[in-house]
Amino acid sequence: MRPWSRLVAVGVLSVLAMTAVFVAVDVRTTADAAGRELLANGASVARTPVPEPTHDRRHGAHRDRGAPPGSDPDRFQRFRLGGAEGATLRPNRDDLAARSVANGPLLLFLPATRAQPSDYTEFLSAATASGYHVIGLDYWNLGRTLSRTCGGHPHCYTAVQRNRFDGTAASRHSRVDPAGSIVNRLRSAVRHLDAADPAGGWGRFVQGGRVQWQDIVVAGHSQGGSEAAYIGHIRSVQGVLMFGAPAVSRGQSHASWLDRPGRTPTSRFYALAHVHDELGRFIRPSWRSLALEGARRPFVTRSGTPITDPHVIETTVPVPFGRRAHSIVVSDGTPRDAAGNPVLLPVWEWMLGRFAVPLVHPEPATDE
């Protein structure tokens, strides 16, 4: 082949290669845009299951996703719930569960808007190590945030939060059916875990089809924290932990459910947020509307634990570049120390310790 012919051939191949690259990028960009549009309109996108086993980068160990939740506090069982008559729930991302002992209370954790349980493995591991049974539960949290959905309309908050809780009070803002509600998902999760881990004590939390709320600490982040506050208000639970939440107030208005007496005393509510939380203008008035002790003068700390019993904590931990103060208080994107541990771990453990939990590592018996 003549030299000029080789040059022409190489040029043609280069153009074809670049065309292929641009086509691939365009297809991916179009798909991403379509996904964002679906989420913006409240639609769900099913997630492809991750191949087993899952590698835990933090601990350098493999987690067998099919194994029952046992005594290893760093092991989660990942599972997905089925709908009625084989229908698929929407959304239906991995639920997470673990335990360290058989007699701990249940920590039910609800993620933030568009987040999923696997975004909170550090906090869930801390809860398991503290003696809790843990369920990180997926639920309908797609579309817009609760505060953007309802704005200054008090009854909107109550209707939306009730609908997501038990599938009633459907409205144009939220149309979750009973099968996809938090209550039904929780019942199904407990039934699955009780079958997968018969010695684990999971069946205690649902008896005769009734959720035993008095044995459950409800926790959540952002929208999930707002839902946790709502559940604690309408049910007598063991406790409520709210992270970057609740955000159910705007201006002089707040969720109408706050105008009625709650079933759980506010002495069992605890909140953690960042001093620079982007949603602070909604969160702080909500603390006051809940009548949380210390709502007007929170305990402020970087990561130290209080010696008294404040119910509202604000952290000053530096926000990593590119992250939001609202997200780092409990998600896996939280700042870490030189050893790789979450900086806020002592605060999490302090909050988790506000309620009665069994000793995970009891002191050995002696002959004395």
mmCIF file of C-alpha atoms in Angstrom:
data_model
loop_
_atom_site.group_PDB
_atom_site.id
_atom_site.type_symbol
_atom_site.label_atom_id
_atom_site.label_comp_id
_atom_site.label_asym_id
_atom_site.label_seq_id
_atom_site.Cartn_x
_atom_site.Cartn_y
_atom_site.Cartn_z
ATOM 1 C CA MET A 1 0.000 0.000 0.000
ATOM 2 C CA ARG A 2 1.264 3.458 -0.862
ATOM 3 C CA PRO A 3 2.109 5.814 2.043
ATOM 4 C CA TRP A 4 -0.664 8.243 1.196
ATOM 5 C CA SER A 5 -3.153 5.357 1.028
ATOM 6 C CA ARG A 6 -2.157 4.229 4.519
ATOM 7 C CA LEU A 7 -2.665 7.765 5.822
ATOM 8 C CA VAL A 8 -6.153 7.908 4.317
ATOM 9 C CA ALA A 9 -7.053 4.537 5.839
ATOM 10 C CA VAL A 10 -5.830 5.569 9.284
ATOM 11 C CA GLY A 11 -7.788 8.807 9.026
ATOM 12 C CA VAL A 12 -10.990 6.997 8.103
ATOM 13 C CA LEU A 13 -10.592 4.546 11.012
ATOM 14 C CA SER A 14 -9.967 7.430 13.428
ATOM 15 C CA VAL A 15 -13.119 9.201 12.292
ATOM 16 C CA LEU A 16 -15.131 5.984 12.683
ATOM 17 C CA ALA A 17 -13.718 5.423 16.181
ATOM 18 C CA MET A 18 -14.556 8.963 17.263
ATOM 19 C CA THR A 19 -18.052 8.589 15.828
ATOM 20 C CA ALA A 20 -18.557 5.409 17.866
ATOM 21 C CA VAL A 21 -17.397 7.160 21.034
ATOM 22 C CA PHE A 22 -19.716 10.107 20.481
ATOM 23 C CA VAL A 23 -22.654 7.798 19.754
ATOM 24 C CA ALA A 24 -22.015 5.855 22.971
ATOM 25 C CA VAL A 25 -21.790 9.024 25.029
ATOM 26 C CA ASP A 26 -24.934 10.389 23.421
ATOM 27 C CA VAL A 27 -26.883 7.228 24.203
ATOM 28 C CA ARG A 28 -25.714 7.276 27.823
ATOM 29 C CA THR A 29 -26.511 10.981 28.173
ATOM 30 C CA THR A 30 -29.972 10.453 26.710
ATOM 31 C CA ALA A 31 -30.621 7.564 29.097
ATOM 32 C CA ASP A 32 -29.464 9.601 32.082
ATOM 33 C CA ALA A 33 -31.696 12.485 31.054
ATOM 34 C CA ALA A 34 -34.646 10.142 30.672
ATOM 35 C CA GLY A 35 -33.992 8.721 34.123
ATOM 36 C CA ARG A 36 -33.881 12.186 35.647
ATOM 37 C CA GLU A 37 -37.146 13.091 33.920
ATOM 38 C CA LEU A 38 -38.819 9.939 35.254
ATOM 39 C CA LEU A 39 -37.698 10.708 38.795
ATOM 40 C CA ALA A 40 -38.808 14.311 38.508
ATOM 41 C CA ASN A 41 -42.299 13.101 37.594
ATOM 42 C CA GLY A 42 -42.506 10.626 40.462
ATOM 43 C CA ALA A 43 -41.930 7.507 38.352
ATOM 44 C CA SER A 44 -39.745 4.649 39.544
ATOM 45 C CA VAL A 45 -36.723 3.086 37.917
ATOM 46 C CA ALA A 46 -35.933 -0.494 38.892
ATOM 47 C CA ARG A 47 -32.329 -1.018 39.943
ATOM 48 C CA THR A 48 -30.365 -3.921 38.516
ATOM 49 C CA PRO A 49 -29.362 -6.353 41.266
ATOM 50 C CA VAL A 50 -25.684 -6.192 42.173
ATOM 51 C CA PRO A 51 -23.833 -9.472 41.563
ATOM 52 C CA GLU A 52 -23.015 -11.508 44.652
ATOM 53 C CA PRO A 53 -20.960 -11.296 46.742
ATOM 54 C CA THR A 54 -20.765 -7.604 47.562
ATOM 55 C CA HIS A 55 -17.308 -6.320 48.519
ATOM 56 C CA ASP A 56 -17.205 -4.179 51.631
ATOM 57 C CA ARG A 57 -14.449 -1.674 50.918
ATOM 58 C CA ARG A 58 -14.440 -0.365 54.487
ATOM 59 C CA HIS A 59 -13.710 -3.677 56.170
ATOM 60 C CA GLY A 60 -12.003 -5.498 53.297
ATOM 61 C CA ALA A 61 -14.415 -8.416 53.581
ATOM 62 C CA HIS A 62 -17.008 -9.987 51.326
ATOM 63 C CA ARG A 63 -20.640 -9.946 52.349
ATOM 64 C CA ASP A 64 -22.771 -12.850 51.242
ATOM 65 C CA ARG A 65 -26.054 -11.197 50.338
ATOM 66 C CA GLY A 66 -27.924 -14.467 50.681
ATOM 67 C CA ALA A 67 -26.758 -15.217 54.229
ATOM 68 C CA PRO A 68 -29.113 -14.728 57.183
ATOM 69 C CA PRO A 69 -28.335 -11.768 59.421
ATOM 70 C CA GLY A 70 -26.198 -13.191 62.192
ATOM 71 C CA SER A 71 -24.019 -11.912 64.981
ATOM 72 C CA ASP A 72 -21.504 -10.048 62.774
ATOM 73 C CA PRO A 73 -22.382 -6.339 63.191
ATOM 74 C CA ASP A 74 -20.886 -5.540 59.782
ATOM 75 C CA ARG A 75 -23.004 -8.001 57.833
ATOM 76 C CA PHE A 76 -26.267 -7.004 56.212
ATOM 77 C CA GLN A 77 -28.824 -9.188 54.588
ATOM 78 C CA ARG A 78 -29.957 -7.466 51.410
ATOM 79 C CA PHE A 79 -33.378 -8.378 50.111
ATOM 80 C CA ARG A 80 -36.267 -7.052 48.059
ATOM 81 C CA LEU A 81 -39.926 -7.383 48.906
ATOM 82 C CA GLY A 82 -42.557 -8.681 46.517
ATOM 83 C CA GLY A 83 -45.935 -7.053 46.029
ATOM 84 C CA ALA A 84 -49.349 -8.681 46.134
ATOM 85 C CA GLU A 85 -49.809 -11.617 43.757
ATOM 86 C CA GLY A 86 -46.219 -11.390 42.576
ATOM 87 C CA ALA A 87 -46.396 -7.712 41.613
ATOM 88 C CA THR A 88 -43.228 -5.646 42.020
ATOM 89 C CA LEU A 89 -43.238 -2.791 44.497
ATOM 90 C CA ARG A 90 -42.267 0.671 43.256
ATOM 91 C CA PRO A 91 -39.634 1.602 44.200
ATOM 92 C CA ASN A 92 -38.061 -1.712 45.111
ATOM 93 C CA ARG A 93 -34.429 -1.161 45.989
ATOM 94 C CA ASP A 94 -32.463 -3.326 48.408
ATOM 95 C CA ASP A 95 -33.671 -3.365 51.999
ATOM 96 C CA LEU A 96 -30.923 -3.953 54.566
ATOM 97 C CA ALA A 97 -31.122 -5.901 57.826
ATOM 98 C CA ALA A 98 -28.705 -7.005 60.531
ATOM 99 C CA ARG A 99 -28.528 -7.832 64.224
ATOM 100 C CA SER A 100 -25.889 -8.525 66.833
ATOM 101 C CA VAL A 101 -27.985 -10.116 69.606
ATOM 102 C CA ALA A 102 -31.389 -11.790 69.628
ATOM 103 C CA ASN A 103 -33.127 -9.512 72.126
ATOM 104 C CA GLY A 104 -32.370 -5.995 70.922
ATOM 105 C CA PRO A 105 -35.016 -3.415 70.006
ATOM 106 C CA LEU A 106 -35.623 -2.681 66.335
ATOM 107 C CA LEU A 107 -34.190 0.402 64.663
ATOM 108 C CA LEU A 108 -36.315 1.170 61.592
ATOM 109 C CA PHE A 109 -34.419 3.572 59.308
ATOM 110 C CA LEU A 110 -36.049 5.558 56.470
ATOM 111 C CA PRO A 111 -33.780 7.197 53.844
ATOM 112 C CA ALA A 112 -33.937 10.730 52.447
ATOM 113 C CA THR A 113 -35.634 11.757 49.201
ATOM 114 C CA ARG A 114 -34.383 9.526 46.358
ATOM 115 C CA ALA A 115 -31.860 7.866 48.685
ATOM 116 C CA GLN A 116 -31.841 4.170 49.535
ATOM 117 C CA PRO A 117 -30.886 2.089 52.575
ATOM 118 C CA SER A 118 -27.465 1.186 51.160
ATOM 119 C CA ASP A 119 -26.497 4.879 51.393
ATOM 120 C CA TYR A 120 -26.416 4.584 55.202
ATOM 121 C CA THR A 121 -24.372 1.466 55.984
ATOM 122 C CA GLU A 122 -22.056 3.265 58.437
ATOM 123 C CA PHE A 123 -24.887 4.418 60.676
ATOM 124 C CA LEU A 124 -26.734 1.105 60.378
ATOM 125 C CA SER A 125 -23.539 -0.733 61.351
ATOM 126 C CA ALA A 126 -23.202 1.542 64.390
ATOM 127 C CA ALA A 127 -26.784 0.732 65.378
ATOM 128 C CA THR A 128 -26.190 -3.005 65.022
ATOM 129 C CA ALA A 129 -23.004 -2.793 67.084
ATOM 130 C CA SER A 130 -24.986 -0.905 69.741
ATOM 131 C CA GLY A 131 -27.373 -3.835 70.217
ATOM 132 C CA TYR A 132 -30.207 -3.031 67.816
ATOM 133 C CA HIS A 133 -31.921 -5.184 65.269
ATOM 134 C CA VAL A 134 -31.730 -2.983 62.171
ATOM 135 C CA ILE A 135 -33.945 -2.646 59.115
ATOM 136 C CA GLY A 136 -33.067 -0.035 56.504
ATOM 137 C CA LEU A 137 -36.389 0.120 54.660
ATOM 138 C CA ASP A 138 -37.036 1.308 51.127
ATOM 139 C CA TYR A 139 -40.294 3.212 50.615
ATOM 140 C CA TRP A 140 -41.856 5.748 48.241
ATOM 141 C CA ASN A 141 -39.439 8.690 48.479
ATOM 142 C CA LEU A 142 -39.104 9.624 44.816
ATOM 143 C CA GLY A 143 -40.060 12.894 43.161
ATOM 144 C CA ARG A 144 -39.755 16.182 45.036
ATOM 145 C CA THR A 145 -38.833 16.718 48.668
ATOM 146 C CA LEU A 146 -41.633 16.959 51.211
ATOM 147 C CA SER A 147 -40.989 20.652 51.901
ATOM 148 C CA ARG A 148 -41.067 21.496 48.172
ATOM 149 C CA THR A 149 -44.195 19.406 47.663
ATOM 150 C CA CYS A 150 -46.221 20.997 50.455
ATOM 151 C CA GLY A 151 -44.683 24.434 50.998
ATOM 152 C CA GLY A 152 -46.878 26.375 53.417
ATOM 153 C CA HIS A 153 -49.939 24.097 53.228
ATOM 154 C CA PRO A 154 -50.366 22.425 56.657
ATOM 155 C CA HIS A 155 -52.802 19.677 55.630
ATOM 156 C CA CYS A 156 -50.642 18.649 52.667
ATOM 157 C CA TYR A 157 -47.897 17.402 54.997
ATOM 158 C CA THR A 158 -50.346 15.322 57.006
ATOM 159 C CA ALA A 159 -51.951 13.769 53.916
ATOM 160 C CA VAL A 160 -48.631 12.956 52.210
ATOM 161 C CA GLN A 161 -47.031 11.514 55.328
ATOM 162 C CA ARG A 162 -50.117 9.472 56.205
ATOM 163 C CA ASN A 163 -50.317 8.127 52.665
ATOM 164 C CA ARG A 164 -46.725 6.942 52.728
ATOM 165 C CA PHE A 165 -47.189 5.477 56.198
ATOM 166 C CA ASP A 166 -50.217 3.243 55.577
ATOM 167 C CA GLY A 167 -51.492 3.857 52.020
ATOM 168 C CA THR A 168 -54.562 5.879 53.051
ATOM 169 C CA ALA A 169 -55.301 9.579 52.418
ATOM 170 C CA ALA A 170 -54.181 9.460 48.778
ATOM 171 C CA SER A 171 -54.003 12.843 47.059
ATOM 172 C CA ARG A 172 -52.566 14.424 43.941
ATOM 173 C CA HIS A 173 -49.303 14.789 45.864
ATOM 174 C CA SER A 174 -48.930 11.146 46.925
ATOM 175 C CA ARG A 175 -50.717 8.020 45.710
ATOM 176 C CA VAL A 176 -49.047 5.136 47.530
ATOM 177 C CA ASP A 177 -51.330 2.109 47.812
ATOM 178 C CA PRO A 178 -51.515 0.042 51.025
ATOM 179 C CA ALA A 179 -49.261 -2.675 49.558
ATOM 180 C CA GLY A 180 -46.453 -0.167 49.043
ATOM 181 C CA SER A 181 -46.870 1.629 52.363
ATOM 182 C CA ILE A 182 -44.227 1.729 55.080
ATOM 183 C CA VAL A 183 -46.394 -0.362 57.418
ATOM 184 C CA ASN A 184 -46.932 -3.137 54.891
ATOM 185 C CA ARG A 185 -43.294 -3.143 53.796
ATOM 186 C CA LEU A 186 -42.228 -3.395 57.437
ATOM 187 C CA ARG A 187 -44.584 -6.322 58.068
ATOM 188 C CA SER A 188 -43.259 -8.106 54.979
ATOM 189 C CA ALA A 189 -39.639 -7.431 55.943
ATOM 190 C CA VAL A 190 -40.130 -8.827 59.455
ATOM 191 C CA ARG A 191 -41.897 -11.899 58.062
ATOM 192 C CA HIS A 192 -38.997 -12.509 55.658
ATOM 193 C CA LEU A 193 -36.338 -12.012 58.339
ATOM 194 C CA ASP A 194 -38.130 -14.234 60.834
ATOM 195 C CA ALA A 195 -38.134 -17.033 58.255
ATOM 196 C CA ALA A 196 -34.512 -16.447 57.220
ATOM 197 C CA ASP A 197 -33.192 -16.139 60.790
ATOM 198 C CA PRO A 198 -35.563 -18.086 63.098
ATOM 199 C CA ALA A 199 -33.324 -17.648 66.147
ATOM 200 C CA GLY A 200 -32.965 -13.928 65.584
ATOM 201 C CA GLY A 201 -35.999 -12.688 67.473
ATOM 202 C CA TRP A 202 -37.426 -10.775 64.496
ATOM 203 C CA GLY A 203 -40.972 -12.057 64.979
ATOM 204 C CA ARG A 204 -41.338 -10.001 68.168
ATOM 205 C CA PHE A 205 -41.818 -6.836 66.139
ATOM 206 C CA VAL A 206 -44.998 -7.938 64.338
ATOM 207 C CA GLN A 207 -47.478 -10.107 66.230
ATOM 208 C CA GLY A 208 -50.860 -11.094 64.861
ATOM 209 C CA GLY A 209 -50.277 -8.733 61.944
ATOM 210 C CA ARG A 210 -49.835 -5.773 64.303
ATOM 211 C CA VAL A 211 -46.589 -3.826 64.408
ATOM 212 C CA GLN A 212 -45.245 -3.647 67.969
ATOM 213 C CA TRP A 213 -44.266 0.010 67.828
ATOM 214 C CA GLN A 214 -43.365 0.143 71.522
ATOM 215 C CA ASP A 215 -40.303 -2.012 70.721
ATOM 216 C CA ILE A 216 -39.177 0.111 67.765
ATOM 217 C CA VAL A 217 -36.958 3.185 67.494
ATOM 218 C CA VAL A 218 -37.880 4.989 64.271
ATOM 219 C CA ALA A 219 -35.048 6.915 62.615
ATOM 220 C CA GLY A 220 -34.586 8.686 59.320
ATOM 221 C CA HIS A 221 -32.740 11.275 57.282
ATOM 222 C CA SER A 222 -34.354 14.368 55.751
ATOM 223 C CA GLN A 223 -37.736 13.249 54.345
ATOM 224 C CA GLY A 224 -37.215 9.944 56.161
ATOM 225 C CA GLY A 225 -36.585 11.857 59.388
ATOM 226 C CA SER A 226 -39.771 13.851 58.857
ATOM 227 C CA GLU A 227 -41.648 10.580 58.395
ATOM 228 C CA ALA A 228 -40.012 9.195 61.546
ATOM 229 C CA ALA A 229 -41.266 12.231 63.490
ATOM 230 C CA TYR A 230 -44.759 11.713 62.067
ATOM 231 C CA ILE A 231 -44.772 8.018 63.005
ATOM 232 C CA GLY A 232 -43.614 8.869 66.519
ATOM 233 C CA HIS A 233 -46.423 11.407 66.760
ATOM 234 C CA ILE A 234 -49.222 9.020 65.764
ATOM 235 C CA ARG A 235 -47.825 5.835 67.354
ATOM 236 C CA SER A 236 -46.279 5.165 70.750
ATOM 237 C CA VAL A 237 -42.737 4.161 69.779
ATOM 238 C CA GLN A 238 -39.661 3.511 71.891
ATOM 239 C CA GLY A 239 -37.930 6.546 70.415
ATOM 240 C CA VAL A 240 -37.360 8.798 67.394
ATOM 241 C CA LEU A 241 -34.015 9.815 65.862
ATOM 242 C CA MET A 242 -34.101 12.572 63.227
ATOM 243 C CA PHE A 243 -31.138 13.556 61.047
ATOM 244 C CA GLY A 244 -31.441 16.808 59.103
ATOM 245 C CA ALA A 245 -35.118 16.681 60.027
ATOM 246 C CA PRO A 246 -37.984 17.183 60.353
ATOM 247 C CA ALA A 247 -38.663 19.774 57.679
ATOM 248 C CA VAL A 248 -42.423 20.254 58.061
ATOM 249 C CA SER A 249 -42.592 24.010 58.680
ATOM 250 C CA ARG A 250 -42.446 26.999 56.367
ATOM 251 C CA GLY A 251 -42.848 30.558 57.576
ATOM 252 C CA GLN A 252 -45.668 30.672 60.119
ATOM 253 C CA SER A 253 -47.162 27.394 58.872
ATOM 254 C CA HIS A 254 -46.413 23.854 59.944
ATOM 255 C CA ALA A 255 -47.822 20.370 59.361
ATOM 256 C CA SER A 256 -51.347 20.124 60.747
ATOM 257 C CA TRP A 257 -50.546 16.911 62.640
ATOM 258 C CA LEU A 258 -48.395 19.024 64.966
ATOM 259 C CA ASP A 259 -51.556 20.719 66.264
ATOM 260 C CA ARG A 260 -52.677 17.506 67.981
ATOM 261 C CA PRO A 261 -51.091 15.813 71.023
ATOM 262 C CA GLY A 262 -48.559 13.148 70.099
ATOM 263 C CA ARG A 263 -48.524 9.514 71.228
ATOM 264 C CA THR A 264 -44.771 9.450 71.960
ATOM 265 C CA PRO A 265 -43.465 11.972 74.513
ATOM 266 C CA THR A 266 -41.034 14.476 73.007
ATOM 267 C CA SER A 267 -38.601 13.404 75.735
ATOM 268 C CA ARG A 268 -37.960 10.403 73.458
ATOM 269 C CA PHE A 269 -37.234 12.524 70.345
ATOM 270 C CA TYR A 270 -33.639 13.412 69.398
ATOM 271 C CA ALA A 271 -32.414 15.449 66.416
ATOM 272 C CA LEU A 272 -29.037 16.060 64.759
ATOM 273 C CA ALA A 273 -28.393 18.601 62.006
ATOM 274 C CA HIS A 274 -25.492 20.646 60.679
ATOM 275 C CA VAL A 275 -25.217 24.290 61.706
ATOM 276 C CA HIS A 276 -25.073 25.177 57.994
ATOM 277 C CA ASP A 277 -27.835 22.807 56.852
ATOM 278 C CA GLU A 278 -29.308 24.143 53.627
ATOM 279 C CA LEU A 279 -32.792 23.295 54.926
ATOM 280 C CA GLY A 280 -32.231 24.823 58.348
ATOM 281 C CA ARG A 281 -34.906 27.467 57.770
ATOM 282 C CA PHE A 282 -37.457 24.630 57.637
ATOM 283 C CA ILE A 283 -35.873 22.320 60.224
ATOM 284 C CA ARG A 284 -35.384 24.716 63.148
ATOM 285 C CA PRO A 285 -39.016 25.945 63.152
ATOM 286 C CA SER A 286 -40.093 22.296 63.025
ATOM 287 C CA TRP A 287 -38.073 21.553 66.169
ATOM 288 C CA ARG A 288 -39.864 24.402 67.902
ATOM 289 C CA SER A 289 -43.259 23.234 66.641
ATOM 290 C CA LEU A 290 -42.502 19.779 68.058
ATOM 291 C CA ALA A 291 -41.651 21.484 71.363
ATOM 292 C CA LEU A 292 -38.315 19.683 71.541
ATOM 293 C CA GLU A 293 -36.331 20.588 74.630
ATOM 294 C CA GLY A 294 -33.432 22.827 73.582
ATOM 295 C CA ALA A 295 -34.925 23.656 70.185
ATOM 296 C CA ARG A 296 -34.060 27.342 70.624
ATOM 297 C CA ARG A 297 -30.593 26.692 72.062
ATOM 298 C CA PRO A 298 -29.217 23.459 70.541
ATOM 299 C CA PHE A 299 -26.131 21.730 71.873
ATOM 300 C CA VAL A 300 -23.402 22.724 69.393
ATOM 301 C CA THR A 301 -20.391 20.462 68.892
ATOM 302 C CA ARG A 302 -17.990 19.246 66.252
ATOM 303 C CA SER A 303 -18.270 15.592 67.220
ATOM 304 C CA GLY A 304 -18.078 15.542 71.001
ATOM 305 C CA THR A 305 -20.869 14.022 73.045
ATOM 306 C CA PRO A 306 -22.849 15.967 75.648
ATOM 307 C CA ILE A 307 -22.734 15.284 79.368
ATOM 308 C CA THR A 308 -26.369 16.341 79.780
ATOM 309 C CA ASP A 309 -29.380 15.148 77.762
ATOM 310 C CA PRO A 310 -29.981 17.641 74.926
ATOM 311 C CA HIS A 311 -32.653 16.680 72.417
ATOM 312 C CA VAL A 312 -31.336 18.919 69.644
ATOM 313 C CA ILE A 313 -27.707 18.771 68.485
ATOM 314 C CA GLU A 314 -26.023 20.829 65.778
ATOM 315 C CA THR A 315 -22.612 19.817 64.466
ATOM 316 C CA THR A 316 -19.896 22.128 63.158
ATOM 317 C CA VAL A 317 -17.924 19.353 61.452
ATOM 318 C CA PRO A 318 -16.333 20.754 58.243
ATOM 319 C CA VAL A 319 -18.281 19.949 55.089
ATOM 320 C CA PRO A 320 -16.103 18.174 52.487
ATOM 321 C CA PHE A 321 -15.729 19.950 49.157
ATOM 322 C CA GLY A 322 -18.568 19.116 46.786
ATOM 323 C CA ARG A 323 -20.891 17.798 49.492
ATOM 324 C CA ARG A 324 -23.937 19.303 51.187
ATOM 325 C CA ALA A 325 -24.147 19.990 54.900
ATOM 326 C CA HIS A 326 -27.657 18.510 54.866
ATOM 327 C CA SER A 327 -26.402 15.111 53.705
ATOM 328 C CA ILE A 328 -23.242 14.495 55.713
ATOM 329 C CA VAL A 329 -24.823 14.151 59.165
ATOM 330 C CA VAL A 330 -25.709 10.472 58.656
ATOM 331 C CA SER A 331 -25.085 9.225 55.089
ATOM 332 C CA ASP A 332 -22.005 7.255 54.031
ATOM 333 C CA GLY A 333 -20.627 10.508 52.580
ATOM 334 C CA THR A 334 -20.032 11.731 56.136
ATOM 335 C CA PRO A 335 -16.527 13.072 56.945
ATOM 336 C CA ARG A 336 -13.993 10.542 58.243
ATOM 337 C CA ASP A 337 -10.974 10.692 60.502
ATOM 338 C CA ALA A 338 -7.444 9.544 59.646
ATOM 339 C CA ALA A 339 -8.378 5.943 60.464
ATOM 340 C CA GLY A 340 -11.364 6.037 58.102
ATOM 341 C CA ASN A 341 -14.014 6.104 60.811
ATOM 342 C CA PRO A 342 -16.952 8.531 60.642
ATOM 343 C CA VAL A 343 -16.127 11.687 62.598
ATOM 344 C CA LEU A 344 -19.715 11.801 63.864
ATOM 345 C CA LEU A 345 -19.677 8.192 65.100
ATOM 346 C CA PRO A 346 -19.491 9.230 68.801
ATOM 347 C CA VAL A 347 -22.587 11.420 68.352
ATOM 348 C CA TRP A 348 -24.460 8.608 66.575
ATOM 349 C CA GLU A 349 -23.572 6.192 69.366
ATOM 350 C CA TRP A 350 -24.675 8.681 72.002
ATOM 351 C CA MET A 351 -28.053 9.117 70.276
ATOM 352 C CA LEU A 352 -28.492 5.367 69.855
ATOM 353 C CA GLY A 353 -27.721 4.933 73.545
ATOM 354 C CA ARG A 354 -30.672 7.082 74.646
ATOM 355 C CA PHE A 355 -32.871 3.988 74.635
ATOM 356 C CA ALA A 356 -32.602 0.649 76.405
ATOM 357 C CA VAL A 357 -30.446 -1.792 74.432
ATOM 358 C CA PRO A 358 -28.833 -5.057 75.581
ATOM 359 C CA LEU A 359 -25.095 -5.405 76.022
ATOM 360 C CA VAL A 360 -23.551 -6.678 72.797
ATOM 361 C CA HIS A 361 -20.301 -7.656 74.514
ATOM 362 C CA PRO A 362 -21.169 -8.389 78.171
ATOM 363 C CA GLU A 363 -18.345 -8.558 80.690
ATOM 364 C CA PRO A 364 -17.155 -12.150 81.253
ATOM 365 C CA ALA A 365 -18.134 -13.798 84.514
ATOM 366 C CA THR A 366 -15.475 -14.038 87.221
ATOM 367 C CA ASP A 367 -15.005 -16.242 90.280
ATOM 368 C CA GLU A 368 -14.867 -13.262 92.614
#
